[in-house]
């Protein structure tokens, strides 16, 4: 049966605001609908009085394969950062820079400012922003099928999602460098040992996550927000500063010959995990 749901599904159930990437045929790659829709979805989750916690997850076998690279190929298209194409579907370097500093910056900002507990349920492999956003989540549960890959340098892009700051803090500078500089792929168990993933579940037991989330969603919501606010308070300004710097760097990287060559390589010979 055809997938009738939108590319970004939002459901509120039993105190949990669930945001689900829903482009399984494209491995949940972030097109404009997801890239531009995710920040408003998080804002709705933050203000929804029926939701004490929020979950992000994906449909199908992938969590997300990151930025939809075909956005760039449509004459550099909508620029992965979202919303950079003009009415003719064309773009220019200035639009790409605006996308990075505008919509992409706003997306990461929404993660930084999210006031309620945010849980990622990583239902399959995660690439690019699908990996980096995890550093901004409070709890990360992953299937044992998940693989984590941040191929920023091989795509001649800059790391984002505050990963340049958070990953060295979470896992130490050497391990962060292997992932962010050299694009080392790590398994769910390795990511758990590194502290990026909180707990790994056998794929067939992923449904065990929900009963505990339902219990936690019944905890006093204001107290949960207060505790999260305190945990993030010391880093918030720094994270916004890092986000601005990373987006500036991302905008520059999208205008390089190296990046165009990397895109050509992807579309002529697709990489496999
Ligand atoms: N951007 C654009 N298209 C993507 C995509 C992405 N991020 N992720 C998947 N797709 C597309 C594929 O091109 C393919 O399209 P097609 O059916 O028209 O050929 C379709 O989704 C299915 O993916 P496919 O490559 O056939 O699946 P796979 O299991 O062999 O490989 C990936 C999956 C994710 C390893 C591979 O698609 C890939 O390397 N994608 C790019 C990931 C990436 O570099 N993201 C940016 C990070 S900064």
PDB file of C-alpha atoms and ligand atoms in Angstrom:
ATOM      1  CA  UNK A   1       0.000   0.000   0.000  1.00  0.00           C
ATOM      2  CA  UNK A   2       1.300   3.468  -0.840  1.00  0.00           C
ATOM      3  CA  UNK A   3       2.671   5.547   2.023  1.00  0.00           C
ATOM      4  CA  UNK A   4      -0.053   8.185   2.462  1.00  0.00           C
ATOM      5  CA  UNK A   5       1.525   9.986   5.393  1.00  0.00           C
ATOM      6  CA  UNK A   6       3.463  13.262   5.097  1.00  0.00           C
ATOM      7  CA  UNK A   7       7.280  13.286   4.995  1.00  0.00           C
ATOM      8  CA  UNK A   8       7.321  14.423   8.616  1.00  0.00           C
ATOM      9  CA  UNK A   9       4.707  12.735  10.790  1.00  0.00           C
ATOM     10  CA  UNK A  10       3.671  14.256  14.129  1.00  0.00           C
ATOM     11  CA  UNK A  11       1.558  12.301  16.618  1.00  0.00           C
ATOM     12  CA  UNK A  12       0.770  13.032  20.271  1.00  0.00           C
ATOM     13  CA  UNK A  13      -0.055   9.918  22.284  1.00  0.00           C
ATOM     14  CA  UNK A  14      -0.018   9.127  25.997  1.00  0.00           C
ATOM     15  CA  UNK A  15       1.993  12.224  26.919  1.00  0.00           C
ATOM     16  CA  UNK A  16       4.592  11.704  24.162  1.00  0.00           C
ATOM     17  CA  UNK A  17       5.017  13.934  21.086  1.00  0.00           C
ATOM     18  CA  UNK A  18       6.359  11.649  18.349  1.00  0.00           C
ATOM     19  CA  UNK A  19       8.102  13.173  15.333  1.00  0.00           C
ATOM     20  CA  UNK A  20       8.874  10.633  12.617  1.00  0.00           C
ATOM     21  CA  UNK A  21      10.931  11.047   9.432  1.00  0.00           C
ATOM     22  CA  UNK A  22       8.844   9.375   6.768  1.00  0.00           C
ATOM     23  CA  UNK A  23      10.579   8.933   3.407  1.00  0.00           C
ATOM     24  CA  UNK A  24      11.533   5.272   3.698  1.00  0.00           C
ATOM     25  CA  UNK A  25      12.174   4.838  -0.040  1.00  0.00           C
ATOM     26  CA  UNK A  26      14.827   7.583   0.185  1.00  0.00           C
ATOM     27  CA  UNK A  27      16.157   6.260   3.514  1.00  0.00           C
ATOM     28  CA  UNK A  28      14.430   9.213   5.241  1.00  0.00           C
ATOM     29  CA  UNK A  29      16.828  11.713   3.613  1.00  0.00           C
ATOM     30  CA  UNK A  30      16.029  15.269   4.685  1.00  0.00           C
ATOM     31  CA  UNK A  31      14.268  17.063   1.838  1.00  0.00           C
ATOM     32  CA  UNK A  32      12.940  20.608   2.301  1.00  0.00           C
ATOM     33  CA  UNK A  33       9.769  19.327   3.975  1.00  0.00           C
ATOM     34  CA  UNK A  34      11.790  17.689   6.732  1.00  0.00           C
ATOM     35  CA  UNK A  35      14.603  20.226   6.856  1.00  0.00           C
ATOM     36  CA  UNK A  36      12.202  23.177   7.086  1.00  0.00           C
ATOM     37  CA  UNK A  37       9.504  21.304   9.021  1.00  0.00           C
ATOM     38  CA  UNK A  38      11.519  19.856  11.862  1.00  0.00           C
ATOM     39  CA  UNK A  39      12.134  23.080  13.807  1.00  0.00           C
ATOM     40  CA  UNK A  40       8.413  24.066  13.778  1.00  0.00           C
ATOM     41  CA  UNK A  41       7.544  20.466  14.746  1.00  0.00           C
ATOM     42  CA  UNK A  42       9.883  20.685  17.740  1.00  0.00           C
ATOM     43  CA  UNK A  43       8.368  24.049  18.638  1.00  0.00           C
ATOM     44  CA  UNK A  44       4.881  22.514  18.541  1.00  0.00           C
ATOM     45  CA  UNK A  45       6.118  19.643  20.720  1.00  0.00           C
ATOM     46  CA  UNK A  46       7.585  22.146  23.174  1.00  0.00           C
ATOM     47  CA  UNK A  47       4.335  24.074  23.531  1.00  0.00           C
ATOM     48  CA  UNK A  48       1.898  21.146  23.436  1.00  0.00           C
ATOM     49  CA  UNK A  49       0.378  20.813  26.921  1.00  0.00           C
ATOM     50  CA  UNK A  50      -0.459  17.127  26.321  1.00  0.00           C
ATOM     51  CA  UNK A  51       3.169  16.152  25.717  1.00  0.00           C
ATOM     52  CA  UNK A  52       5.652  15.784  28.581  1.00  0.00           C
ATOM     53  CA  UNK A  53       8.430  14.318  26.456  1.00  0.00           C
ATOM     54  CA  UNK A  54       9.245  14.092  22.740  1.00  0.00           C
ATOM     55  CA  UNK A  55      10.595  11.316  20.552  1.00  0.00           C
ATOM     56  CA  UNK A  56      12.248  11.525  17.154  1.00  0.00           C
ATOM     57  CA  UNK A  57      12.462   8.407  15.020  1.00  0.00           C
ATOM     58  CA  UNK A  58      12.240   7.180  11.437  1.00  0.00           C
ATOM     59  CA  UNK A  59       9.992   4.974   9.306  1.00  0.00           C
ATOM     60  CA  UNK A  60      11.360   1.768   7.827  1.00  0.00           C
ATOM     61  CA  UNK A  61      14.901   0.429   7.835  1.00  0.00           C
ATOM     62  CA  UNK A  62      16.777   3.751   8.237  1.00  0.00           C
ATOM     63  CA  UNK A  63      16.756   6.471  10.890  1.00  0.00           C
ATOM     64  CA  UNK A  64      17.872   8.977   8.266  1.00  0.00           C
ATOM     65  CA  UNK A  65      20.509   9.162   5.548  1.00  0.00           C
ATOM     66  CA  UNK A  66      21.019  12.872   6.290  1.00  0.00           C
ATOM     67  CA  UNK A  67      20.714  15.749   3.853  1.00  0.00           C
ATOM     68  CA  UNK A  68      19.011  14.811   0.597  1.00  0.00           C
ATOM     69  CA  UNK A  69      21.901  15.280  -1.793  1.00  0.00           C
ATOM     70  CA  UNK A  70      19.582  15.441  -4.814  1.00  0.00           C
ATOM     71  CA  UNK A  71      18.544  18.896  -3.613  1.00  0.00           C
ATOM     72  CA  UNK A  72      22.008  20.069  -4.534  1.00  0.00           C
ATOM     73  CA  UNK A  73      22.072  18.305  -7.885  1.00  0.00           C
ATOM     74  CA  UNK A  74      19.038  20.176  -9.276  1.00  0.00           C
ATOM     75  CA  UNK A  75      21.369  22.961 -10.323  1.00  0.00           C
ATOM     76  CA  UNK A  76      22.559  22.889  -6.727  1.00  0.00           C
ATOM     77  CA  UNK A  77      18.832  22.778  -5.940  1.00  0.00           C
ATOM     78  CA  UNK A  78      17.473  23.692  -2.572  1.00  0.00           C
ATOM     79  CA  UNK A  79      20.812  23.231  -1.002  1.00  0.00           C
ATOM     80  CA  UNK A  80      20.380  20.553   1.619  1.00  0.00           C
ATOM     81  CA  UNK A  81      20.095  23.336   4.129  1.00  0.00           C
ATOM     82  CA  UNK A  82      16.545  23.779   2.937  1.00  0.00           C
ATOM     83  CA  UNK A  83      14.725  26.442   1.038  1.00  0.00           C
ATOM     84  CA  UNK A  84      17.498  27.790  -1.139  1.00  0.00           C
ATOM     85  CA  UNK A  85      15.871  27.199  -4.517  1.00  0.00           C
ATOM     86  CA  UNK A  86      14.187  30.023  -6.323  1.00  0.00           C
ATOM     87  CA  UNK A  87      10.921  29.731  -8.281  1.00  0.00           C
ATOM     88  CA  UNK A  88      12.694  28.151 -11.269  1.00  0.00           C
ATOM     89  CA  UNK A  89      14.312  25.524  -9.043  1.00  0.00           C
ATOM     90  CA  UNK A  90      17.675  27.202  -9.511  1.00  0.00           C
ATOM     91  CA  UNK A  91      19.928  28.458  -6.827  1.00  0.00           C
ATOM     92  CA  UNK A  92      23.015  30.510  -6.323  1.00  0.00           C
ATOM     93  CA  UNK A  93      25.833  30.625  -3.841  1.00  0.00           C
ATOM     94  CA  UNK A  94      24.196  33.390  -1.860  1.00  0.00           C
ATOM     95  CA  UNK A  95      21.015  31.302  -1.524  1.00  0.00           C
ATOM     96  CA  UNK A  96      23.025  28.335  -0.297  1.00  0.00           C
ATOM     97  CA  UNK A  97      24.699  30.507   2.302  1.00  0.00           C
ATOM     98  CA  UNK A  98      21.313  31.855   3.351  1.00  0.00           C
ATOM     99  CA  UNK A  99      19.968  28.314   3.671  1.00  0.00           C
ATOM    100  CA  UNK A 100      22.846  27.294   5.921  1.00  0.00           C
ATOM    101  CA  UNK A 101      22.676  30.393   8.036  1.00  0.00           C
ATOM    102  CA  UNK A 102      18.862  30.495   7.971  1.00  0.00           C
ATOM    103  CA  UNK A 103      16.889  27.262   7.902  1.00  0.00           C
ATOM    104  CA  UNK A 104      19.702  24.922   8.915  1.00  0.00           C
ATOM    105  CA  UNK A 105      20.742  27.207  11.743  1.00  0.00           C
ATOM    106  CA  UNK A 106      17.108  27.364  12.889  1.00  0.00           C
ATOM    107  CA  UNK A 107      16.828  23.572  12.864  1.00  0.00           C
ATOM    108  CA  UNK A 108      19.830  23.087  15.152  1.00  0.00           C
ATOM    109  CA  UNK A 109      18.701  25.996  17.332  1.00  0.00           C
ATOM    110  CA  UNK A 110      15.374  24.222  17.900  1.00  0.00           C
ATOM    111  CA  UNK A 111      17.277  21.184  19.227  1.00  0.00           C
ATOM    112  CA  UNK A 112      19.454  23.362  21.478  1.00  0.00           C
ATOM    113  CA  UNK A 113      16.457  25.220  22.913  1.00  0.00           C
ATOM    114  CA  UNK A 114      14.092  22.254  23.187  1.00  0.00           C
ATOM    115  CA  UNK A 115      12.848  22.452  26.780  1.00  0.00           C
ATOM    116  CA  UNK A 116      11.383  18.971  27.348  1.00  0.00           C
ATOM    117  CA  UNK A 117      13.195  15.628  27.479  1.00  0.00           C
ATOM    118  CA  UNK A 118      14.034  14.630  23.894  1.00  0.00           C
ATOM    119  CA  UNK A 119      14.538  10.945  23.133  1.00  0.00           C
ATOM    120  CA  UNK A 120      15.911   9.650  19.823  1.00  0.00           C
ATOM    121  CA  UNK A 121      14.803   6.161  18.839  1.00  0.00           C
ATOM    122  CA  UNK A 122      17.336   5.264  16.178  1.00  0.00           C
ATOM    123  CA  UNK A 123      15.490   2.578  14.233  1.00  0.00           C
ATOM    124  CA  UNK A 124      18.271   1.942  11.714  1.00  0.00           C
ATOM    125  CA  UNK A 125      21.442   3.414  10.206  1.00  0.00           C
ATOM    126  CA  UNK A 126      22.031   7.131  10.699  1.00  0.00           C
ATOM    127  CA  UNK A 127      24.089   9.340   8.388  1.00  0.00           C
ATOM    128  CA  UNK A 128      25.227  12.967   8.625  1.00  0.00           C
ATOM    129  CA  UNK A 129      22.793  15.143  10.569  1.00  0.00           C
ATOM    130  CA  UNK A 130      21.133  11.884  11.673  1.00  0.00           C
ATOM    131  CA  UNK A 131      24.293  11.251  13.703  1.00  0.00           C
ATOM    132  CA  UNK A 132      25.144  14.773  14.808  1.00  0.00           C
ATOM    133  CA  UNK A 133      21.650  15.610  16.121  1.00  0.00           C
ATOM    134  CA  UNK A 134      22.025  12.760  18.625  1.00  0.00           C
ATOM    135  CA  UNK A 135      24.495  14.806  20.654  1.00  0.00           C
ATOM    136  CA  UNK A 136      21.685  17.308  21.243  1.00  0.00           C
ATOM    137  CA  UNK A 137      19.169  14.666  22.371  1.00  0.00           C
ATOM    138  CA  UNK A 138      18.850  13.756  26.036  1.00  0.00           C
ATOM    139  CA  UNK A 139      18.572   9.998  25.589  1.00  0.00           C
ATOM    140  CA  UNK A 140      19.405   7.895  22.513  1.00  0.00           C
ATOM    141  CA  UNK A 141      18.074   4.358  22.083  1.00  0.00           C
ATOM    142  CA  UNK A 142      19.254   2.419  19.050  1.00  0.00           C
ATOM    143  CA  UNK A 143      18.546  -0.844  17.320  1.00  0.00           C
ATOM    144  CA  UNK A 144      21.528  -3.163  17.075  1.00  0.00           C
ATOM    145  CA  UNK A 145      21.137  -2.784  13.273  1.00  0.00           C
ATOM    146  CA  UNK A 146      22.076   0.890  13.453  1.00  0.00           C
ATOM    147  CA  UNK A 147      25.347   2.128  11.982  1.00  0.00           C
ATOM    148  CA  UNK A 148      26.526   5.680  12.517  1.00  0.00           C
ATOM    149  CA  UNK A 149      28.320   7.465   9.700  1.00  0.00           C
ATOM    150  CA  UNK A 150      29.250  11.136   9.415  1.00  0.00           C
ATOM    151  CA  UNK A 151      30.909  11.415   5.984  1.00  0.00           C
ATOM    152  CA  UNK A 152      31.353  15.184   6.167  1.00  0.00           C
ATOM    153  CA  UNK A 153      34.930  15.408   4.968  1.00  0.00           C
ATOM    154  CA  UNK A 154      34.547  12.889   2.133  1.00  0.00           C
ATOM    155  CA  UNK A 155      31.587  15.001   0.964  1.00  0.00           C
ATOM    156  CA  UNK A 156      33.710  18.140   1.449  1.00  0.00           C
ATOM    157  CA  UNK A 157      31.193  19.477   3.952  1.00  0.00           C
ATOM    158  CA  UNK A 158      31.639  20.813   7.464  1.00  0.00           C
ATOM    159  CA  UNK A 159      30.360  19.016  10.581  1.00  0.00           C
ATOM    160  CA  UNK A 160      27.156  20.464  12.024  1.00  0.00           C
ATOM    161  CA  UNK A 161      24.578  19.958  14.772  1.00  0.00           C
ATOM    162  CA  UNK A 162      27.147  21.229  17.320  1.00  0.00           C
ATOM    163  CA  UNK A 163      29.059  17.962  16.793  1.00  0.00           C
ATOM    164  CA  UNK A 164      32.391  19.793  16.439  1.00  0.00           C
ATOM    165  CA  UNK A 165      31.973  20.823  20.090  1.00  0.00           C
ATOM    166  CA  UNK A 166      29.812  18.072  21.601  1.00  0.00           C
ATOM    167  CA  UNK A 167      31.423  14.953  20.106  1.00  0.00           C
ATOM    168  CA  UNK A 168      34.886  15.615  21.608  1.00  0.00           C
ATOM    169  CA  UNK A 169      33.162  16.251  24.963  1.00  0.00           C
ATOM    170  CA  UNK A 170      31.045  13.084  24.723  1.00  0.00           C
ATOM    171  CA  UNK A 171      33.651  10.630  23.443  1.00  0.00           C
ATOM    172  CA  UNK A 172      37.015  12.366  23.678  1.00  0.00           C
ATOM    173  CA  UNK A 173      38.864  14.225  20.903  1.00  0.00           C
ATOM    174  CA  UNK A 174      40.526  11.206  19.265  1.00  0.00           C
ATOM    175  CA  UNK A 175      37.330   9.175  18.874  1.00  0.00           C
ATOM    176  CA  UNK A 176      35.458  12.310  17.711  1.00  0.00           C
ATOM    177  CA  UNK A 177      38.173  12.945  15.125  1.00  0.00           C
ATOM    178  CA  UNK A 178      37.879   9.395  13.765  1.00  0.00           C
ATOM    179  CA  UNK A 179      34.156   9.958  13.219  1.00  0.00           C
ATOM    180  CA  UNK A 180      34.066  13.619  12.137  1.00  0.00           C
ATOM    181  CA  UNK A 181      37.369  13.955  10.265  1.00  0.00           C
ATOM    182  CA  UNK A 182      37.837  10.489   8.813  1.00  0.00           C
ATOM    183  CA  UNK A 183      34.194   9.388   8.519  1.00  0.00           C
ATOM    184  CA  UNK A 184      34.735   6.211  10.542  1.00  0.00           C
ATOM    185  CA  UNK A 185      31.524   4.182  10.690  1.00  0.00           C
ATOM    186  CA  UNK A 186      30.606   2.883  14.115  1.00  0.00           C
ATOM    187  CA  UNK A 187      28.153   0.183  15.111  1.00  0.00           C
ATOM    188  CA  UNK A 188      25.402   0.705  17.689  1.00  0.00           C
ATOM    189  CA  UNK A 189      27.430  -1.131  20.345  1.00  0.00           C
ATOM    190  CA  UNK A 190      30.498   1.018  19.615  1.00  0.00           C
ATOM    191  CA  UNK A 191      28.386   4.196  19.693  1.00  0.00           C
ATOM    192  CA  UNK A 192      27.030   3.069  23.063  1.00  0.00           C
ATOM    193  CA  UNK A 193      30.552   2.550  24.437  1.00  0.00           C
ATOM    194  CA  UNK A 194      31.440   6.031  23.149  1.00  0.00           C
ATOM    195  CA  UNK A 195      28.487   7.561  25.024  1.00  0.00           C
ATOM    196  CA  UNK A 196      26.630   8.754  21.923  1.00  0.00           C
ATOM    197  CA  UNK A 197      24.000   6.023  22.339  1.00  0.00           C
ATOM    198  CA  UNK A 198      22.415   5.399  25.743  1.00  0.00           C
ATOM    199  CA  UNK A 199      21.246   1.818  25.224  1.00  0.00           C
ATOM    200  CA  UNK A 200      21.138  -0.682  22.364  1.00  0.00           C
ATOM    201  CA  UNK A 201      18.140  -2.954  21.786  1.00  0.00           C
ATOM    202  CA  UNK A 202      17.926  -6.080  19.663  1.00  0.00           C
ATOM    203  CA  UNK A 203      15.958  -5.003  16.609  1.00  0.00           C
ATOM    204  CA  UNK A 204      13.108  -7.412  17.397  1.00  0.00           C
ATOM    205  CA  UNK A 205      12.772  -5.896  20.891  1.00  0.00           C
ATOM    206  CA  UNK A 206      12.629  -2.203  19.972  1.00  0.00           C
ATOM    207  CA  UNK A 207       9.017  -2.121  21.200  1.00  0.00           C
ATOM    208  CA  UNK A 208      10.356  -2.585  24.759  1.00  0.00           C
ATOM    209  CA  UNK A 209      11.324   1.100  24.688  1.00  0.00           C
ATOM    210  CA  UNK A 210       7.748   2.361  24.702  1.00  0.00           C
ATOM    211  CA  UNK A 211       6.489   1.119  28.110  1.00  0.00           C
ATOM    212  CA  UNK A 212       9.334   2.883  29.897  1.00  0.00           C
ATOM    213  CA  UNK A 213       8.718   6.090  27.907  1.00  0.00           C
ATOM    214  CA  UNK A 214       5.023   5.909  28.787  1.00  0.00           C
ATOM    215  CA  UNK A 215       5.978   5.658  32.473  1.00  0.00           C
ATOM    216  CA  UNK A 216       8.389   8.589  32.221  1.00  0.00           C
ATOM    217  CA  UNK A 217       5.811  10.693  30.385  1.00  0.00           C
ATOM    218  CA  UNK A 218       3.714  10.526  33.573  1.00  0.00           C
ATOM    219  CA  UNK A 219       6.434  12.221  35.669  1.00  0.00           C
ATOM    220  CA  UNK A 220       5.750  15.838  36.717  1.00  0.00           C
ATOM    221  CA  UNK A 221       6.335  17.745  33.447  1.00  0.00           C
ATOM    222  CA  UNK A 222       7.427  21.067  34.958  1.00  0.00           C
ATOM    223  CA  UNK A 223       9.984  19.345  37.179  1.00  0.00           C
ATOM    224  CA  UNK A 224      11.353  17.452  34.163  1.00  0.00           C
ATOM    225  CA  UNK A 225      11.744  20.717  32.253  1.00  0.00           C
ATOM    226  CA  UNK A 226      13.390  22.337  35.266  1.00  0.00           C
ATOM    227  CA  UNK A 227      15.913  19.485  35.532  1.00  0.00           C
ATOM    228  CA  UNK A 228      16.648  19.548  31.798  1.00  0.00           C
ATOM    229  CA  UNK A 229      16.980  23.329  31.884  1.00  0.00           C
ATOM    230  CA  UNK A 230      19.618  23.035  34.602  1.00  0.00           C
ATOM    231  CA  UNK A 231      21.501  20.316  32.743  1.00  0.00           C
ATOM    232  CA  UNK A 232      21.674  22.484  29.613  1.00  0.00           C
ATOM    233  CA  UNK A 233      22.033  25.901  31.267  1.00  0.00           C
ATOM    234  CA  UNK A 234      25.834  25.902  31.383  1.00  0.00           C
ATOM    235  CA  UNK A 235      26.189  25.011  27.700  1.00  0.00           C
ATOM    236  CA  UNK A 236      23.330  26.793  25.983  1.00  0.00           C
ATOM    237  CA  UNK A 237      25.104  30.013  24.985  1.00  0.00           C
ATOM    238  CA  UNK A 238      28.127  28.039  23.881  1.00  0.00           C
ATOM    239  CA  UNK A 239      25.989  25.718  21.740  1.00  0.00           C
ATOM    240  CA  UNK A 240      24.374  28.677  19.956  1.00  0.00           C
ATOM    241  CA  UNK A 241      27.822  30.116  19.289  1.00  0.00           C
ATOM    242  CA  UNK A 242      29.016  26.751  17.920  1.00  0.00           C
ATOM    243  CA  UNK A 243      25.909  26.429  15.741  1.00  0.00           C
ATOM    244  CA  UNK A 244      26.499  29.866  14.178  1.00  0.00           C
ATOM    245  CA  UNK A 245      30.131  29.032  13.496  1.00  0.00           C
ATOM    246  CA  UNK A 246      29.342  25.601  12.026  1.00  0.00           C
ATOM    247  CA  UNK A 247      26.604  27.015   9.757  1.00  0.00           C
ATOM    248  CA  UNK A 248      28.980  29.672   8.467  1.00  0.00           C
ATOM    249  CA  UNK A 249      31.504  26.967   7.695  1.00  0.00           C
ATOM    250  CA  UNK A 250      28.823  24.770   6.106  1.00  0.00           C
ATOM    251  CA  UNK A 251      27.753  27.633   3.839  1.00  0.00           C
ATOM    252  CA  UNK A 252      31.362  28.094   2.724  1.00  0.00           C
ATOM    253  CA  UNK A 253      31.832  24.360   2.150  1.00  0.00           C
ATOM    254  CA  UNK A 254      28.771  24.207  -0.156  1.00  0.00           C
ATOM    255  CA  UNK A 255      30.398  26.671  -2.529  1.00  0.00           C
ATOM    256  CA  UNK A 256      33.657  24.760  -3.056  1.00  0.00           C
ATOM    257  CA  UNK A 257      34.861  22.789  -6.077  1.00  0.00           C
ATOM    258  CA  UNK A 258      35.613  19.918  -3.680  1.00  0.00           C
ATOM    259  CA  UNK A 259      31.943  19.750  -2.677  1.00  0.00           C
ATOM    260  CA  UNK A 260      30.688  19.776  -6.284  1.00  0.00           C
ATOM    261  CA  UNK A 261      33.146  16.969  -7.118  1.00  0.00           C
ATOM    262  CA  UNK A 262      31.944  14.941  -4.104  1.00  0.00           C
ATOM    263  CA  UNK A 263      28.319  15.345  -5.224  1.00  0.00           C
ATOM    264  CA  UNK A 264      29.184  14.181  -8.744  1.00  0.00           C
ATOM    265  CA  UNK A 265      30.885  11.149  -7.233  1.00  0.00           C
ATOM    266  CA  UNK A 266      27.785  10.253  -5.184  1.00  0.00           C
ATOM    267  CA  UNK A 267      25.463  10.465  -8.157  1.00  0.00           C
ATOM    268  CA  UNK A 268      27.727   8.470 -10.439  1.00  0.00           C
ATOM    269  CA  UNK A 269      28.712   5.804  -7.908  1.00  0.00           C
ATOM    270  CA  UNK A 270      26.545   5.538  -4.830  1.00  0.00           C
ATOM    271  CA  UNK A 271      28.367   4.830  -1.618  1.00  0.00           C
ATOM    272  CA  UNK A 272      27.190   1.918   0.518  1.00  0.00           C
ATOM    273  CA  UNK A 273      27.330   1.651   4.272  1.00  0.00           C
TER     274      UNK A 273
HETATM  275  N1  LIG B   1      20.447  11.994  -0.602  1.00  0.00           N
HETATM  276  C1  LIG B   1      19.915  11.683  -1.803  1.00  0.00           C
HETATM  277  N2  LIG B   1      19.428  10.482  -2.125  1.00  0.00           N
HETATM  278  C2  LIG B   1      19.473   9.527  -1.181  1.00  0.00           C
HETATM  279  C3  LIG B   1      20.029   9.768   0.076  1.00  0.00           C
HETATM  280  C4  LIG B   1      20.528  11.059   0.353  1.00  0.00           C
HETATM  281  N3  LIG B   1      21.050  11.391   1.531  1.00  0.00           N
HETATM  282  N4  LIG B   1      19.936   8.642   0.798  1.00  0.00           N
HETATM  283  C5  LIG B   1      19.362   7.721   0.013  1.00  0.00           C
HETATM  284  N5  LIG B   1      19.070   8.267  -1.177  1.00  0.00           N
HETATM  285  C6  LIG B   1      18.390   7.621  -2.304  1.00  0.00           C
HETATM  286  C7  LIG B   1      19.352   6.808  -3.162  1.00  0.00           C
HETATM  287  O1  LIG B   1      19.987   7.633  -4.119  1.00  0.00           O
HETATM  288  C8  LIG B   1      18.391   5.815  -3.785  1.00  0.00           C
HETATM  289  O2  LIG B   1      17.715   6.460  -4.828  1.00  0.00           O
HETATM  290  P1  LIG B   1      17.284   5.640  -6.168  1.00  0.00           P
HETATM  291  O3  LIG B   1      16.315   4.581  -5.679  1.00  0.00           O
HETATM  292  O4  LIG B   1      16.657   6.682  -7.031  1.00  0.00           O
HETATM  293  O5  LIG B   1      18.554   5.048  -6.710  1.00  0.00           O
HETATM  294  C9  LIG B   1      17.369   5.564  -2.670  1.00  0.00           C
HETATM  295  O6  LIG B   1      17.459   6.681  -1.799  1.00  0.00           O
HETATM  296  C10 LIG B   1      17.639   4.303  -1.892  1.00  0.00           C
HETATM  297  O7  LIG B   1      19.001   4.352  -1.447  1.00  0.00           O
HETATM  298  P2  LIG B   1      20.139   3.301  -1.925  1.00  0.00           P
HETATM  299  O8  LIG B   1      21.423   4.051  -2.106  1.00  0.00           O
HETATM  300  O9  LIG B   1      19.670   2.503  -3.096  1.00  0.00           O
HETATM  301  O10 LIG B   1      20.182   2.375  -0.633  1.00  0.00           O
HETATM  302  P3  LIG B   1      21.450   1.636  -0.029  1.00  0.00           P
HETATM  303  O11 LIG B   1      20.941   0.829   1.109  1.00  0.00           O
HETATM  304  O12 LIG B   1      22.204   0.934  -1.098  1.00  0.00           O
HETATM  305  O13 LIG B   1      22.386   2.820   0.524  1.00  0.00           O
HETATM  306  C11 LIG B   1      22.904   4.843   1.735  1.00  0.00           C
HETATM  307  C12 LIG B   1      21.872   3.710   1.484  1.00  0.00           C
HETATM  308  C13 LIG B   1      22.284   5.814   2.734  1.00  0.00           C
HETATM  309  C14 LIG B   1      24.193   4.235   2.270  1.00  0.00           C
HETATM  310  C15 LIG B   1      23.237   5.540   0.389  1.00  0.00           C
HETATM  311  O14 LIG B   1      22.014   5.915  -0.241  1.00  0.00           O
HETATM  312  C16 LIG B   1      24.057   6.797   0.605  1.00  0.00           C
HETATM  313  O15 LIG B   1      25.275   6.722   0.732  1.00  0.00           O
HETATM  314  N6  LIG B   1      23.368   7.973   0.640  1.00  0.00           N
HETATM  315  C17 LIG B   1      24.031   9.240   0.845  1.00  0.00           C
HETATM  316  C18 LIG B   1      24.189   9.519   2.312  1.00  0.00           C
HETATM  317  C19 LIG B   1      24.889  10.828   2.522  1.00  0.00           C
HETATM  318  O16 LIG B   1      26.028  11.006   2.092  1.00  0.00           O
HETATM  319  N7  LIG B   1      24.198  11.770   3.176  1.00  0.00           N
HETATM  320  C20 LIG B   1      24.703  13.090   3.412  1.00  0.00           C
HETATM  321  C21 LIG B   1      25.460  13.125   4.687  1.00  0.00           C
HETATM  322  S1  LIG B   1      26.187  14.709   4.985  1.00  0.00           S
END
